[in-house]
């Protein structure tokens, strides 16, 4: 890749805690960014890719793409990122368009097979070090398999599982920015701090993702505690690093059931407005490709 | 970046060799045939500091958790015992060593405190 080639902005949406809204944030952020990359006639001026690394594969559900995702029992022809890591399919073969209404949004989905595939990659790396065969080290999985995608997309959003573990270094070597959704509960603050402290620790090893945004989610504005939690997050990270809160709204929770993002399901809702603010912040704050 | 990325990937991948389906593993079957299941072992004796179960010595050593997770999953996938798989993995390593492959060894320097001599009280 030459220096003059454009390069996607890679953003990981991550938090060690489950149920904080990582997939919801990933999908709505990605769709929102892709909408900003459409001209007045609806033609794409740029493209966005979502990479799902959670074996639960909820990103595909949230985009209504479950029917084309790999399932060991019901759909062995479907796509899964594990096929890429195991050399069974190419990148082109695992990328799914997100539908005619989202012309510039794409998804590389995950399934339960990803768990086994990740472990196989670890063992293959060990065996290759003994046999001299070429095997991609686990830490370089994303850099290696998504290298061709970097000049073709404007944004790549990685939906991370709660337990990143084996793929942690792979994600943070590939991603330049990290968005951390945090539920507006006091107990969640400590978990978020532990997560961001771990990220800062990685910087000492030259794996340096930039903590781009802390996103308070499931915020009930009627609760004094929620406001206190947001204030505390601002004290810890700085006001500019904490996005406008994502409210606790039924629309946000129901949208995935219909395979729609909040912008499609309830475009005039508070939830859509909140995610639009996040999209606008990320689009303008995060360095864009040249 | 407004061209369809899927078309661009199609063009890129036409120029690359197609990936081969992953094989089941180098001579795994042959080595596994040479390794008897632990269930066939009945007699326990002693060899030096090790307990000997039939033809095998009982050995304990530590592995990273991700190795254990991988061994568990691969054993399940290949329908073999974890113990057999571990023996095969070690066997593969020994084969490679005999072919000339060597582990990378780095020196570890341990800090030591110089303990001052204590003078006797007079």
Short mmCIF file of C-alpha atoms in Angstrom, two decimals:
data_model
loop_
_atom_site.label_atom_id
_atom_site.label_comp_id
_atom_site.label_asym_id
_atom_site.label_seq_id
_atom_site.Cartn_x
_atom_site.Cartn_y
_atom_site.Cartn_z
CA UNK A 1 0.00 0.00 0.00
CA UNK A 2 1.58 3.29 -1.04
CA UNK A 3 1.58 6.40 1.06
CA UNK A 4 -0.76 8.14 -1.34
CA UNK A 5 -3.53 5.53 -0.95
CA UNK A 6 -6.50 6.40 1.20
CA UNK A 7 -6.98 4.40 4.35
CA UNK A 8 -10.14 3.60 6.29
CA UNK A 9 -10.53 4.96 9.79
CA UNK A 10 -10.78 1.84 11.96
CA UNK A 11 -12.85 2.19 15.13
CA UNK A 12 -13.29 -0.57 17.69
CA UNK A 13 -16.41 -0.47 19.85
CA UNK A 14 -15.32 -2.25 22.99
CA UNK A 15 -16.00 -2.73 26.66
CA UNK A 16 -15.20 -5.78 28.82
CA UNK A 17 -18.69 -5.63 30.26
CA UNK A 18 -21.53 -7.30 28.42
CA UNK A 19 -24.91 -5.74 27.71
CA UNK A 20 -23.72 -2.13 27.57
CA UNK A 21 -24.80 -1.55 23.99
CA UNK A 22 -21.70 -2.40 21.95
CA UNK A 23 -23.57 -3.98 19.05
CA UNK A 24 -26.32 -1.37 19.15
CA UNK A 25 -23.71 1.38 19.11
CA UNK A 26 -21.61 -0.34 16.41
CA UNK A 27 -24.52 -0.84 14.05
CA UNK A 28 -26.13 2.56 14.56
CA UNK A 29 -22.78 4.33 14.37
CA UNK A 30 -21.86 2.47 11.17
CA UNK A 31 -25.21 3.11 9.54
CA UNK A 32 -25.15 6.75 10.59
CA UNK A 33 -21.67 7.21 9.14
CA UNK A 34 -22.71 5.52 5.91
CA UNK A 35 -25.70 7.90 5.64
CA UNK A 36 -23.29 10.84 5.84
CA UNK A 37 -21.43 9.34 2.89
CA UNK A 38 -24.41 9.55 0.52
CA UNK A 39 -24.90 12.49 -1.82
CA UNK A 40 -28.24 14.25 -2.39
CA UNK A 41 -29.21 11.66 -4.99
CA UNK A 42 -28.48 8.83 -2.57
CA UNK A 43 -25.30 7.75 -4.32
CA UNK A 44 -22.37 6.59 -2.28
CA UNK A 45 -19.47 8.95 -1.86
CA UNK A 46 -17.85 6.55 0.59
CA UNK A 47 -18.38 3.16 2.23
CA UNK A 48 -18.54 1.72 5.74
CA UNK A 49 -17.72 -1.83 6.85
CA UNK A 50 -18.79 -3.48 10.10
CA UNK A 51 -16.66 -6.37 11.35
CA UNK A 52 -18.43 -8.52 13.92
CA UNK A 53 -16.06 -10.30 16.29
CA UNK A 54 -18.72 -11.47 18.72
CA UNK A 55 -19.57 -15.18 18.24
CA UNK A 56 -23.15 -14.32 19.14
CA UNK A 57 -23.30 -12.60 15.76
CA UNK A 58 -25.82 -9.98 16.83
CA UNK A 59 -24.65 -7.39 14.30
CA UNK A 60 -26.22 -9.49 11.56
CA UNK A 61 -29.49 -9.65 13.50
CA UNK A 62 -29.46 -5.90 14.02
CA UNK A 63 -29.16 -5.40 10.26
CA UNK A 64 -31.66 -8.07 9.30
CA UNK A 65 -29.00 -10.26 7.69
CA UNK A 66 -29.29 -13.43 9.81
CA UNK A 67 -30.49 -15.50 6.85
CA UNK A 68 -27.15 -15.15 5.05
CA UNK A 69 -24.93 -15.87 8.05
CA UNK A 70 -23.29 -19.25 8.62
CA UNK A 71 -25.07 -21.66 10.94
CA UNK A 72 -23.76 -25.18 11.50
CA UNK A 73 -27.23 -26.66 11.39
CA UNK A 74 -29.35 -24.43 9.18
CA UNK A 75 -27.09 -22.54 6.81
CA UNK A 76 -23.66 -24.01 6.12
CA UNK A 77 -23.41 -21.89 2.96
CA UNK A 78 -23.67 -18.68 4.96
CA UNK A 79 -20.83 -16.27 5.69
CA UNK A 80 -18.76 -15.99 8.85
CA UNK A 81 -15.51 -14.23 9.62
CA UNK A 82 -14.14 -17.55 10.86
CA UNK A 83 -14.03 -18.75 7.23
CA UNK A 84 -11.64 -15.91 6.47
CA UNK A 85 -9.36 -16.71 9.40
CA UNK A 86 -9.27 -20.40 8.47
CA UNK A 87 -8.53 -19.70 4.82
CA UNK A 88 -11.82 -21.25 3.69
CA UNK A 89 -13.10 -18.12 1.98
CA UNK A 90 -11.70 -14.84 0.72
CA UNK A 91 -12.58 -11.42 2.08
CA UNK A 92 -14.81 -10.80 -0.91
CA UNK A 93 -16.70 -13.99 -0.17
CA UNK A 94 -17.47 -13.17 3.47
CA UNK A 95 -18.47 -9.51 3.03
CA UNK A 96 -22.24 -9.01 2.96
CA UNK A 97 -23.95 -5.92 1.53
CA UNK A 98 -26.34 -4.57 4.14
CA UNK A 99 -29.26 -4.33 1.76
CA UNK A 100 -30.50 -2.11 -1.10
CA UNK A 101 -31.63 0.57 1.36
CA UNK A 102 -28.10 0.82 2.74
CA UNK A 103 -26.07 0.92 -0.49
CA UNK A 104 -22.75 1.78 1.12
CA UNK A 105 -22.89 -0.28 4.29
CA UNK A 106 -21.35 -3.76 4.50
CA UNK A 107 -20.92 -6.43 7.16
CA UNK A 108 -18.50 -9.27 7.83
CA UNK A 109 -20.64 -11.37 10.19
CA UNK A 110 -19.70 -13.73 12.97
CA UNK A 111 -21.15 -16.95 14.31
CA UNK A 112 -20.40 -19.52 17.01
CA UNK A 113 -17.83 -20.98 14.65
CA UNK A 114 -15.60 -18.00 15.42
CA UNK A 115 -14.78 -19.39 18.88
CA UNK A 116 -13.38 -22.63 17.51
CA UNK A 117 -11.69 -20.85 14.61
CA UNK A 118 -9.83 -18.50 16.93
CA UNK A 119 -8.47 -21.39 18.95
CA UNK A 120 -7.47 -23.23 15.78
CA UNK A 121 -5.55 -20.19 14.62
CA UNK A 122 -3.65 -20.14 17.92
CA UNK A 123 -2.68 -23.80 17.53
CA UNK A 124 -1.82 -23.36 13.86
CA UNK A 125 0.52 -20.54 14.79
CA UNK A 126 2.23 -22.80 17.32
CA UNK A 127 2.53 -25.70 14.88
CA UNK A 128 3.76 -23.41 12.10
CA UNK A 129 6.56 -22.19 14.32
CA UNK A 130 7.66 -25.82 14.52
CA UNK A 131 7.07 -26.82 10.91
CA UNK A 132 8.18 -23.60 9.25
CA UNK A 133 4.86 -23.27 7.42
CA UNK A 134 3.36 -19.84 6.96
CA UNK A 135 0.59 -19.11 9.41
CA UNK A 136 -0.73 -15.70 10.31
CA UNK A 137 0.02 -14.89 13.97
CA UNK A 138 -3.15 -14.26 15.98
CA UNK A 139 -2.00 -10.73 16.78
CA UNK A 140 -1.96 -9.89 13.08
CA UNK A 141 -5.19 -11.56 12.00
CA UNK A 142 -7.14 -8.40 11.27
CA UNK A 143 -4.21 -6.48 9.76
CA UNK A 144 -3.54 -9.41 7.46
CA UNK A 145 -7.03 -10.38 6.34
CA UNK A 146 -8.46 -6.89 6.06
CA UNK A 147 -5.48 -5.21 4.43
CA UNK A 148 -7.30 -5.10 1.09
CA UNK A 149 -10.32 -3.45 2.73
CA UNK A 150 -8.41 -0.47 4.09
CA UNK A 151 -8.22 1.52 0.84
CA UNK A 152 -11.79 0.61 -0.13
CA UNK A 153 -13.72 1.83 2.92
CA UNK A 154 -13.91 5.16 4.71
CA UNK A 155 -14.76 3.68 8.10
CA UNK A 156 -14.39 0.19 9.52
CA UNK A 157 -16.32 -0.41 12.73
CA UNK A 158 -15.34 -3.44 14.80
CA UNK A 159 -18.06 -4.81 17.07
CA UNK A 160 -16.05 -6.45 19.85
CA UNK A 161 -17.25 -9.17 22.22
CA UNK A 162 -17.10 -8.59 25.98
CA UNK A 163 -14.35 -11.17 26.31
CA UNK A 164 -11.83 -9.97 23.73
CA UNK A 165 -8.92 -12.03 25.11
CA UNK A 166 -7.27 -13.89 22.27
CA UNK A 167 -8.17 -11.27 19.69
CA UNK A 168 -7.37 -8.28 21.87
CA UNK A 169 -4.01 -7.47 20.35
CA UNK A 170 -5.31 -8.19 16.87
CA UNK A 171 -8.07 -5.61 17.36
CA UNK A 172 -5.90 -2.95 18.92
CA UNK A 173 -3.14 -3.34 16.36
CA UNK A 174 -5.73 -2.83 13.60
CA UNK A 175 -7.96 -0.18 15.20
CA UNK A 176 -6.83 3.41 15.57
CA UNK A 177 -9.70 4.53 17.76
CA UNK A 178 -11.80 2.95 20.47
CA UNK A 179 -15.35 3.91 21.36
CA UNK A 180 -16.37 2.66 24.81
CA UNK A 181 -20.10 2.37 25.56
CA UNK A 182 -20.75 2.56 29.30
CA UNK A 183 -24.07 1.94 31.01
CA UNK A 184 -25.13 4.82 33.24
CA UNK A 185 -24.66 2.87 36.47
CA UNK A 186 -22.04 3.47 39.15
CA UNK A 187 -20.83 -0.10 39.07
CA UNK A 188 -20.22 0.23 35.35
CA UNK A 189 -17.79 3.12 35.85
CA UNK A 190 -15.19 0.91 37.50
CA UNK A 191 -15.40 -1.61 34.69
CA UNK A 192 -14.99 1.13 32.12
CA UNK A 193 -11.95 2.49 33.98
CA UNK A 194 -10.39 -0.95 34.09
CA UNK A 195 -11.00 -1.31 30.39
CA UNK A 196 -9.52 2.06 29.47
CA UNK A 197 -6.60 1.56 31.89
CA UNK A 198 -5.85 -1.68 30.06
CA UNK A 199 -5.93 0.20 26.75
CA UNK A 200 -3.53 2.81 28.09
CA UNK A 201 -1.26 -0.01 29.25
CA UNK A 202 -1.19 -1.35 25.71
CA UNK A 203 0.18 1.98 24.54
CA UNK A 204 3.33 1.22 26.51
CA UNK A 205 3.83 -1.76 24.22
CA UNK A 206 3.38 0.43 21.17
CA UNK A 207 -0.10 -0.89 20.53
CA UNK A 208 -1.73 2.46 20.72
CA UNK A 209 -5.45 2.73 20.10
CA UNK A 210 -6.76 6.20 20.78
CA UNK A 211 -9.70 6.32 23.20
CA UNK A 212 -11.97 8.35 20.95
CA UNK A 213 -15.22 8.50 22.89
CA UNK A 214 -16.95 7.31 26.02
CA UNK A 215 -20.63 6.79 25.26
CA UNK A 216 -23.05 6.70 28.20
CA UNK A 217 -25.83 4.30 27.24
CA UNK A 218 -29.21 3.28 28.62
CA UNK A 219 -29.48 6.64 30.33
CA UNK A 220 -32.69 7.37 32.19
CA UNK A 221 -32.69 11.17 32.44
CA UNK A 222 -35.26 11.04 35.25
CA UNK A 223 -32.77 9.36 37.53
CA UNK A 224 -30.40 11.60 39.48
CA UNK A 225 -27.94 8.70 39.56
CA UNK A 226 -27.67 8.70 35.78
CA UNK A 227 -26.67 12.36 35.77
CA UNK A 228 -24.15 11.73 38.53
CA UNK A 229 -22.67 8.87 36.56
CA UNK A 230 -22.29 11.07 33.47
CA UNK A 231 -20.65 13.80 35.54
CA UNK A 232 -18.26 11.25 37.01
CA UNK A 233 -17.36 9.99 33.54
CA UNK A 234 -16.64 13.57 32.48
CA UNK A 235 -14.41 14.04 35.51
CA UNK A 236 -12.46 10.90 34.69
CA UNK A 237 -12.11 11.31 30.94
CA UNK A 238 -12.69 15.01 30.28
CA UNK A 239 -15.88 16.59 29.04
CA UNK A 240 -14.91 16.47 25.38
CA UNK A 241 -14.32 12.71 25.55
CA UNK A 242 -17.82 11.86 26.79
CA UNK A 243 -20.53 11.91 24.16
CA UNK A 244 -24.10 13.05 24.60
CA UNK A 245 -25.91 10.26 26.47
CA UNK A 246 -27.89 7.62 24.62
CA UNK A 247 -31.28 7.50 26.33
CA UNK A 248 -32.99 4.38 27.55
CA UNK A 249 -35.62 4.13 24.85
CA UNK A 250 -37.82 1.31 23.66
CA UNK A 251 -37.17 2.28 20.03
CA UNK A 252 -33.46 1.56 20.39
CA UNK A 253 -34.18 -1.87 21.89
CA UNK A 254 -36.93 -2.79 19.43
CA UNK A 255 -35.17 -1.78 16.23
CA UNK A 256 -32.93 -4.91 16.07
CA UNK A 257 -36.01 -7.13 16.35
CA UNK A 258 -37.05 -5.76 12.97
CA UNK A 259 -33.54 -5.95 11.56
CA UNK A 260 -33.41 -2.17 11.38
CA UNK A 261 -31.21 0.52 12.80
CA UNK A 262 -32.78 3.21 14.97
CA UNK A 263 -32.53 5.64 12.02
CA UNK A 264 -34.82 3.36 10.03
CA UNK A 265 -37.09 2.10 12.81
CA UNK A 266 -37.79 5.38 14.56
CA UNK A 267 -36.12 8.20 12.65
CA UNK A 268 -37.81 10.96 14.65
CA UNK A 269 -37.17 9.44 18.06
CA UNK A 270 -34.91 10.63 20.88
CA UNK A 271 -32.82 7.52 20.36
CA UNK A 272 -32.20 8.35 16.72
CA UNK A 273 -31.35 11.94 17.63
CA UNK A 274 -28.89 10.79 20.29
CA UNK A 275 -27.13 8.39 17.95
CA UNK A 276 -27.06 11.08 15.26
CA UNK A 277 -25.16 13.33 17.67
CA UNK A 278 -22.67 10.53 18.25
CA UNK A 279 -22.30 9.99 14.51
CA UNK A 280 -21.73 13.70 13.94
CA UNK A 281 -19.13 13.83 16.73
CA UNK A 282 -17.25 10.79 15.44
CA UNK A 283 -17.43 12.00 11.84
CA UNK A 284 -16.01 15.39 12.72
CA UNK A 285 -13.72 14.55 15.65
CA UNK A 286 -12.11 11.36 14.39
CA UNK A 287 -9.51 12.10 11.76
CA UNK A 288 -11.02 11.31 8.41
CA UNK A 289 -9.16 9.70 5.53
CA UNK A 290 -7.51 12.21 3.22
CA UNK B 1 -13.54 6.01 -2.42
CA UNK B 2 -16.91 5.88 -4.20
CA UNK B 3 -16.52 2.76 -6.37
CA UNK B 4 -18.24 -0.38 -5.14
CA UNK B 5 -15.72 -2.04 -2.82
CA UNK B 6 -17.03 -5.50 -3.69
CA UNK B 7 -16.14 -4.99 -7.34
CA UNK B 8 -12.71 -3.76 -6.34
CA UNK B 9 -12.20 -6.83 -4.15
CA UNK B 10 -13.30 -9.07 -7.03
CA UNK B 11 -10.58 -7.56 -9.20
CA UNK B 12 -7.96 -7.83 -6.46
CA UNK B 13 -8.77 -11.44 -5.71
CA UNK B 14 -8.72 -12.50 -9.35
CA UNK B 15 -5.04 -11.68 -9.26
CA UNK B 16 -4.42 -13.83 -6.17
CA UNK B 17 -4.29 -17.64 -5.90
CA UNK B 18 -7.43 -19.07 -4.31
CA UNK B 19 -6.91 -20.25 -0.73
CA UNK B 20 -6.55 -23.99 -0.32
CA UNK B 21 -9.02 -25.67 2.03
CA UNK B 22 -7.24 -26.34 5.30
CA UNK B 23 -6.05 -29.93 5.62
CA UNK B 24 -6.88 -32.02 8.64
CA UNK B 25 -3.27 -31.81 9.84
CA UNK B 26 0.11 -33.25 9.01
CA UNK B 27 0.20 -37.00 9.56
CA UNK B 28 -2.13 -36.64 12.52
CA UNK B 29 -3.82 -39.91 11.69
CA UNK B 30 -0.56 -41.86 11.54
CA UNK B 31 0.70 -40.48 14.81
CA UNK B 32 -2.60 -41.02 16.53
CA UNK B 33 -2.54 -44.66 15.48
CA UNK B 34 0.81 -44.99 17.24
CA UNK B 35 -0.62 -43.48 20.39
CA UNK B 36 -2.72 -45.81 22.47
CA UNK B 37 -5.74 -44.36 24.24
CA UNK B 38 -5.18 -43.90 27.97
CA UNK B 39 -8.05 -46.29 28.60
CA UNK B 40 -5.83 -49.21 27.51
CA UNK B 41 -3.28 -48.43 30.25
CA UNK B 42 -3.78 -50.35 33.45
CA UNK B 43 -0.47 -51.00 35.25
CA UNK B 44 1.12 -48.18 37.30
CA UNK B 45 4.79 -48.41 38.21
CA UNK B 46 7.58 -45.91 38.86
CA UNK B 47 10.41 -44.61 36.69
CA UNK B 48 12.71 -42.28 38.54
CA UNK B 49 10.58 -39.46 39.93
CA UNK B 50 7.71 -40.14 37.51
CA UNK B 51 4.79 -42.48 37.87
CA UNK B 52 4.55 -44.76 34.88
CA UNK B 53 1.14 -45.76 33.55
CA UNK B 54 1.70 -48.63 31.15
CA UNK B 55 3.90 -47.16 28.39
CA UNK B 56 3.45 -43.53 29.51
CA UNK B 57 5.01 -41.36 32.18
CA UNK B 58 2.76 -39.05 34.19
CA UNK B 59 4.04 -35.52 33.58
CA UNK B 60 2.72 -32.20 34.82
CA UNK B 61 3.61 -28.88 33.20
CA UNK B 62 1.94 -25.55 32.63
CA UNK B 63 0.36 -24.25 29.45
CA UNK B 64 -1.21 -20.89 28.58
CA UNK B 65 -5.00 -20.89 28.94
CA UNK B 66 -5.54 -20.25 25.23
CA UNK B 67 -3.51 -23.40 24.44
CA UNK B 68 -5.78 -25.44 26.68
CA UNK B 69 -8.88 -23.90 25.11
CA UNK B 70 -7.54 -24.71 21.64
CA UNK B 71 -6.68 -28.28 22.58
CA UNK B 72 -10.13 -28.80 24.03
CA UNK B 73 -11.87 -27.46 20.93
CA UNK B 74 -9.68 -29.32 18.44
CA UNK B 75 -10.05 -32.59 20.32
CA UNK B 76 -13.81 -32.16 20.21
CA UNK B 77 -13.74 -31.33 16.53
CA UNK B 78 -11.47 -34.26 15.63
CA UNK B 79 -13.31 -36.64 17.98
CA UNK B 80 -10.14 -37.62 19.80
CA UNK B 81 -9.07 -37.41 23.42
CA UNK B 82 -7.28 -34.31 24.66
CA UNK B 83 -4.51 -36.51 26.01
CA UNK B 84 -3.93 -38.07 22.57
CA UNK B 85 -3.87 -34.68 20.97
CA UNK B 86 -1.34 -33.35 23.48
CA UNK B 87 0.91 -36.35 22.82
CA UNK B 88 0.62 -35.73 19.08
CA UNK B 89 1.50 -32.05 19.45
CA UNK B 90 4.58 -32.91 21.51
CA UNK B 91 5.49 -35.60 18.97
CA UNK B 92 5.27 -33.08 16.12
CA UNK B 93 7.56 -30.78 18.09
CA UNK B 94 10.11 -33.56 18.63
CA UNK B 95 10.05 -34.43 14.92
CA UNK B 96 10.84 -30.83 14.07
CA UNK B 97 13.63 -30.70 16.62
CA UNK B 98 15.21 -33.77 15.01
CA UNK B 99 14.99 -32.00 11.65
CA UNK B 100 17.11 -29.23 13.05
CA UNK B 101 14.58 -26.77 14.35
CA UNK B 102 15.62 -25.12 17.60
CA UNK B 103 13.71 -23.05 20.14
CA UNK B 104 14.65 -19.41 20.55
CA UNK B 105 16.25 -19.03 23.93
CA UNK B 106 16.75 -15.71 25.60
CA UNK B 107 18.89 -15.13 28.65
CA UNK B 108 17.07 -13.98 31.72
CA UNK B 109 19.07 -11.96 34.18
CA UNK B 110 17.94 -12.26 37.75
CA UNK B 111 18.72 -9.42 40.11
CA UNK B 112 20.37 -10.58 43.31
CA UNK B 113 20.82 -8.67 46.52
CA UNK B 114 24.31 -8.60 47.90
CA UNK B 115 23.90 -9.45 51.56
CA UNK B 116 26.35 -7.44 53.66
CA UNK B 117 28.47 -9.27 56.16
CA UNK B 118 27.40 -8.67 59.73
CA UNK B 119 30.26 -7.65 61.99
CA UNK B 120 30.42 -9.33 65.38
CA UNK B 121 29.74 -7.09 68.34
CA UNK B 122 32.80 -6.90 70.57
#
